[in-house]
N, CA, C and O atoms as a DFTB+ gen file, in Angstrom:
324 C
 N C O
     1  1     -17.858     122.193     117.451
     2  2     -16.882     121.198     117.690
     3  2     -15.746     121.023     118.201
     4  3     -14.893     121.871     117.940
     5  1     -15.277     119.542     119.342
     6  2     -14.321     120.264     119.998
     7  2     -12.704     119.567     119.368
     8  3     -12.717     118.458     118.833
     9  1     -11.958     120.015     119.450
    10  2     -10.756     119.410     118.682
    11  2     -10.316     118.830     120.213
    12  3     -10.397     119.399     121.302
    13  1      -9.753     117.292     119.828
    14  2      -9.393     116.627     120.405
    15  2      -8.369     115.706     120.295
    16  3      -8.154     114.575     120.732
    17  1      -7.554     116.839     119.289
    18  2      -6.042     116.680     118.836
    19  2      -5.304     116.394     119.895
    20  3      -5.859     116.032     120.933
    21  1      -3.965     116.506     119.813
    22  2      -2.898     116.464     120.814
    23  2      -1.787     117.350     119.928
    24  3      -1.774     117.364     118.697
    25  1      -0.763     118.161     120.871
    26  2       0.019     118.797     120.717
    27  2       1.155     118.555     121.627
    28  3       1.134     118.334     122.837
    29  1       2.383     118.659     120.623
    30  2       3.647     118.798     121.958
    31  2       4.198     119.790     122.272
    32  3       4.652     120.554     121.420
    33  1       4.322     120.089     123.956
    34  2       4.445     121.530     124.137
    35  2       5.594     121.192     124.955
    36  3       5.540     120.134     125.582
    37  1       6.922     122.134     125.074
    38  2       8.156     122.320     125.185
    39  2       8.598     123.188     125.529
    40  3       8.931     123.992     124.658
    41  1       8.890     123.581     127.107
    42  2       9.726     124.124     127.866
    43  2      10.910     124.166     128.465
    44  3      11.299     122.999     128.516
    45  1      11.763     124.933     128.988
    46  2      13.247     124.875     129.375
    47  2      13.002     125.169     130.481
    48  3      12.189     126.073     130.676
    49  1      13.527     124.608     131.399
    50  2      14.039     124.084     132.705
    51  2      15.579     123.979     133.131
    52  3      16.376     123.478     132.337
    53  1      16.045     124.495     134.501
    54  2      17.010     123.932     134.477
    55  2      17.443     122.731     134.942
    56  3      16.881     122.304     135.950
    57  1      18.714     121.780     134.215
    58  2      18.636     120.746     134.675
    59  2      18.767     120.154     136.005
    60  3      18.238     119.061     136.208
    61  1      19.301     120.647     136.777
    62  2      19.494     120.625     138.224
    63  2      18.168     120.468     138.814
    64  3      17.961     119.944     139.908
    65  1      17.169     121.008     137.935
    66  2      15.510     121.097     138.480
    67  2      14.622     119.645     138.006
    68  3      13.748     119.072     138.656
    69  1      15.178     119.283     136.646
    70  2      15.079     118.368     136.040
    71  2      15.002     117.024     137.083
    72  3      14.013     116.465     137.559
    73  1      16.839     116.663     137.284
    74  2      17.013     116.035     137.750
    75  2      16.663     115.884     138.826
    76  3      16.373     114.688     138.871
    77  1      16.442     116.410     139.998
    78  2      15.978     116.330     141.709
    79  2      14.819     115.955     140.852
    80  3      14.937     114.760     140.581
    81  1      13.840     116.419     140.354
    82  2      12.446     115.892     139.874
    83  2      12.514     114.544     139.611
    84  3      11.625     113.774     139.973
    85  1      13.710     114.119     138.878
    86  2      13.667     112.743     138.261
    87  2      13.780     111.849     139.798
    88  3      13.162     110.803     139.991
    89  1      14.399     112.289     140.486
    90  2      15.414     111.921     141.602
    91  2      14.093     111.745     142.817
    92  3      14.199     110.724     143.497
    93  1      12.914     112.624     143.124
    94  2      11.757     112.169     143.660
    95  2      10.746     111.509     142.910
    96  3       9.570     111.469     143.272
    97  1      11.136     111.048     141.987
    98  2      10.213     110.060     141.311
    99  2       8.835     111.533     140.408
   100  3       7.682     111.528     140.839
   101  1       9.029     112.056     139.834
   102  2       7.997     113.307     140.039
   103  2       7.991     112.885     138.643
   104  3       9.086     112.589     138.165
   105  1       6.869     112.797     137.840
   106  2       6.839     112.710     136.648
   107  2       6.367     114.041     135.867
   108  3       5.198     114.377     135.674
   109  1       7.723     114.840     135.392
   110  2       7.374     116.181     134.730
   111  2       5.896     116.363     133.679
   112  3       4.999     117.202     133.597
   113  1       6.214     115.159     133.015
   114  2       4.958     115.305     131.942
   115  2       3.671     115.547     132.424
   116  3       2.977     116.541     132.205
   117  1       3.322     114.273     133.299
   118  2       2.176     114.208     133.884
   119  2       2.262     115.287     134.929
   120  3       1.124     115.281     135.397
   121  1       2.828     116.050     135.457
   122  2       2.851     117.116     136.100
   123  2       1.975     118.256     135.466
   124  3       0.846     118.574     135.842
   125  1       2.780     118.883     134.315
   126  2       2.215     119.959     133.880
   127  2       1.505     119.393     132.943
   128  3       1.465     120.272     132.082
   129  1       0.832     118.362     132.489
   130  2      -0.422     117.904     131.873
   131  2      -1.939     118.082     133.194
   132  3      -3.131     118.332     133.014
   133  1      -1.215     117.838     134.327
   134  2      -2.425     118.320     135.055
   135  2      -2.042     120.189     135.665
   136  3      -2.909     121.006     135.976
   137  1      -1.238     120.315     135.673
   138  2      -1.470     122.115     135.881
   139  2      -1.912     122.337     134.805
   140  3      -3.020     122.858     134.936
   141  1      -1.603     122.207     133.660
   142  2      -2.630     123.018     132.493
   143  2      -3.918     122.574     132.839
   144  3      -4.592     123.592     132.999
   145  1      -4.541     121.667     133.017
   146  2      -6.220     121.364     133.767
   147  2      -6.844     122.933     134.103
   148  3      -7.975     123.327     133.820
   149  1      -5.948     123.569     134.672
   150  2      -6.155     125.163     135.267
   151  2      -7.256     125.388     133.822
   152  3      -8.475     125.454     133.986
   153  1      -6.854     125.449     132.955
   154  2      -7.801     125.919     131.733
   155  2      -9.083     125.365     131.623
   156  3      -9.967     126.197     131.419
   157  1      -9.540     123.838     131.724
   158  2     -10.535     123.399     131.967
   159  2     -11.475     124.116     133.009
   160  3     -12.592     124.603     132.834
   161  1     -10.532     124.023     134.391
   162  2     -11.477     125.085     135.598
   163  2     -11.718     126.324     135.174
   164  3     -12.873     126.738     135.274
   165  1     -10.631     127.229     134.581
   166  2     -11.397     128.277     134.098
   167  2     -12.627     128.526     133.623
   168  3     -13.677     128.980     134.078
   169  1     -12.168     128.044     132.413
   170  2     -13.509     127.501     131.168
   171  2     -15.042     127.781     132.569
   172  3     -15.847     128.627     132.958
   173  1     -14.595     126.409     132.802
   174  2     -15.592     126.520     133.975
   175  2     -16.213     127.278     134.703
   176  3     -17.442     127.262     134.646
   177  1     -15.694     127.952     135.384
   178  2     -15.700     128.751     136.466
   179  2     -16.615     130.219     135.201
   180  3     -17.614     130.828     135.584
   181  1     -16.112     130.412     134.123
   182  2     -16.599     131.697     133.268
   183  2     -18.018     131.301     132.895
   184  3     -19.049     131.965     133.007
   185  1     -17.766     129.557     132.231
   186  2     -19.486     129.456     131.600
   187  2     -20.707     129.544     132.967
   188  3     -21.900     129.745     132.735
   189  1     -20.130     129.348     134.437
   190  2     -20.738     129.111     134.982
   191  2     -21.059     131.144     135.234
   192  3     -22.108     131.589     134.769
   193  1     -20.242     131.958     135.837
   194  2     -20.558     133.188     135.835
   195  2     -21.554     133.767     134.496
   196  3     -22.507     134.517     134.705
   197  1     -21.201     133.332     133.223
   198  2     -22.480     133.514     132.517
   199  2     -23.686     133.017     132.588
   200  3     -24.753     133.568     132.316
   201  1     -23.424     131.640     133.076
   202  2     -25.313     131.172     133.475
   203  2     -25.522     132.224     134.335
   204  3     -26.299     132.973     133.743
   205  1     -25.187     132.798     135.669
   206  2     -26.005     133.405     136.721
   207  2     -25.811     134.802     136.172
   208  3     -26.253     135.675     136.918
   209  1     -25.329     135.170     135.194
   210  2     -25.620     136.811     134.309
   211  2     -27.044     136.656     133.605
   212  3     -27.975     137.445     133.767
   213  1     -27.070     135.570     132.837
   214  2     -28.265     135.364     132.239
   215  2     -29.512     135.102     132.980
   216  3     -30.578     135.715     132.946
   217  1     -29.051     133.747     133.865
   218  2     -30.263     134.175     135.427
   219  2     -30.465     135.281     135.723
   220  3     -31.656     135.571     135.840
   221  1     -29.862     135.931     135.872
   222  2     -29.933     137.421     137.346
   223  2     -30.418     138.393     135.585
   224  3     -30.825     139.497     135.946
   225  1     -30.468     138.323     134.323
   226  2     -31.000     139.343     133.689
   227  2     -32.407     138.419     133.407
   228  3     -33.468     138.969     133.115
   229  1     -32.301     137.277     133.505
   230  2     -34.097     136.612     133.355
   231  2     -34.738     136.836     134.667
   232  3     -35.898     137.246     134.692
   233  1     -34.188     136.640     135.595
   234  2     -34.934     137.158     137.432
   235  2     -35.280     138.777     136.613
   236  3     -36.473     138.851     136.315
   237  1     -34.476     140.010     136.224
   238  2     -35.070     141.358     136.174
   239  2     -36.264     141.095     135.051
   240  3     -37.479     141.285     135.088
   241  1     -35.533     140.667     134.221
   242  2     -37.264     140.733     133.161
   243  2     -38.387     140.249     133.575
   244  3     -39.440     140.754     133.186
   245  1     -38.371     139.039     134.553
   246  2     -39.592     138.337     134.943
   247  2     -39.958     139.825     135.854
   248  3     -40.744     140.604     135.316
   249  1     -39.359     140.205     137.272
   250  2     -39.774     141.209     137.934
   251  2     -40.321     142.875     136.852
   252  3     -41.476     143.301     136.839
   253  1     -39.639     143.245     136.404
   254  2     -40.077     144.262     135.425
   255  2     -41.252     144.016     134.632
   256  3     -42.292     144.655     134.792
   257  1     -41.125     143.211     133.881
   258  2     -42.427     142.731     132.789
   259  2     -43.498     141.649     133.438
   260  3     -44.421     141.399     132.663
   261  1     -43.556     140.965     134.693
   262  2     -44.124     140.172     134.748
   263  2     -44.043     138.420     135.088
   264  3     -44.044     137.570     134.197
   265  1     -44.000     138.229     136.021
   266  2     -43.586     136.655     136.361
   267  2     -43.632     135.754     135.079
   268  3     -42.730     134.958     134.818
   269  1     -44.878     135.954     134.200
   270  2     -44.698     134.695     133.315
   271  2     -44.231     135.427     131.476
   272  3     -44.501     135.157     130.305
   273  1     -43.438     136.403     132.211
   274  2     -42.807     137.401     130.896
   275  2     -42.103     136.510     129.914
   276  3     -42.407     136.437     128.723
   277  1     -40.811     135.608     130.696
   278  2     -40.010     134.790     130.067
   279  2     -40.265     133.962     129.170
   280  3     -39.833     133.888     128.020
   281  1     -41.363     132.999     130.014
   282  2     -42.546     131.694     129.126
   283  2     -43.005     131.951     127.826
   284  3     -42.845     131.355     126.761
   285  1     -43.897     133.447     128.294
   286  2     -44.853     134.161     127.435
   287  2     -43.765     134.397     125.951
   288  3     -44.102     134.143     124.794
   289  1     -42.513     134.907     126.370
   290  2     -41.447     135.247     125.216
   291  2     -40.893     134.140     124.339
   292  3     -40.604     134.238     123.146
   293  1     -40.763     132.796     125.316
   294  2     -40.087     131.993     124.547
   295  2     -41.298     131.099     123.347
   296  3     -41.193     130.865     122.143
   297  1     -42.307     130.810     124.263
   298  2     -43.943     130.758     123.310
   299  2     -44.059     131.355     122.088
   300  3     -44.329     130.689     121.088
   301  1     -43.877     132.609     122.051
   302  2     -43.972     133.947     120.849
   303  2     -43.393     133.508     120.270
   304  3     -43.862     133.144     119.192
   305  1     -41.697     133.180     120.629
   306  2     -40.831     132.943     119.917
   307  2     -40.825     131.411     118.870
   308  3     -40.637     131.259     117.663
   309  1     -40.997     130.856     119.511
   310  2     -41.429     129.056     119.153
   311  2     -42.520     128.959     118.164
   312  3     -42.503     128.051     117.332
   313  1     -43.846     130.183     118.211
   314  2     -44.655     130.516     117.471
   315  2     -44.325     131.073     115.881
   316  3     -44.841     130.717     114.822
   317  1     -43.152     132.189     116.169
   318  2     -42.838     133.058     115.087
   319  2     -42.176     132.008     114.093
   320  3     -42.125     132.499     112.965
   321  1     -41.783     131.040     114.132
   322  2     -40.391     130.095     113.617
   323  2     -41.220     129.777     112.533
   324  3     -40.812     129.032     111.642
């Protein structure tokens, strides 16, 4: 289950930086929310890497045990249930 609740996060910045951001029309809260989206990108990169490792393992298994090894293993697993 994905937790979709929100939490408040606070940080300290120099007053001058915040004043300049406001002067330039920068919404600091929105900027920080967007900056933290890097977490989502990293998670997707990690999942893509995992998927590639699994695919590589399947390729190696097929090469070592024959082309239909993966399909045969899946069928056997399903039949055992």
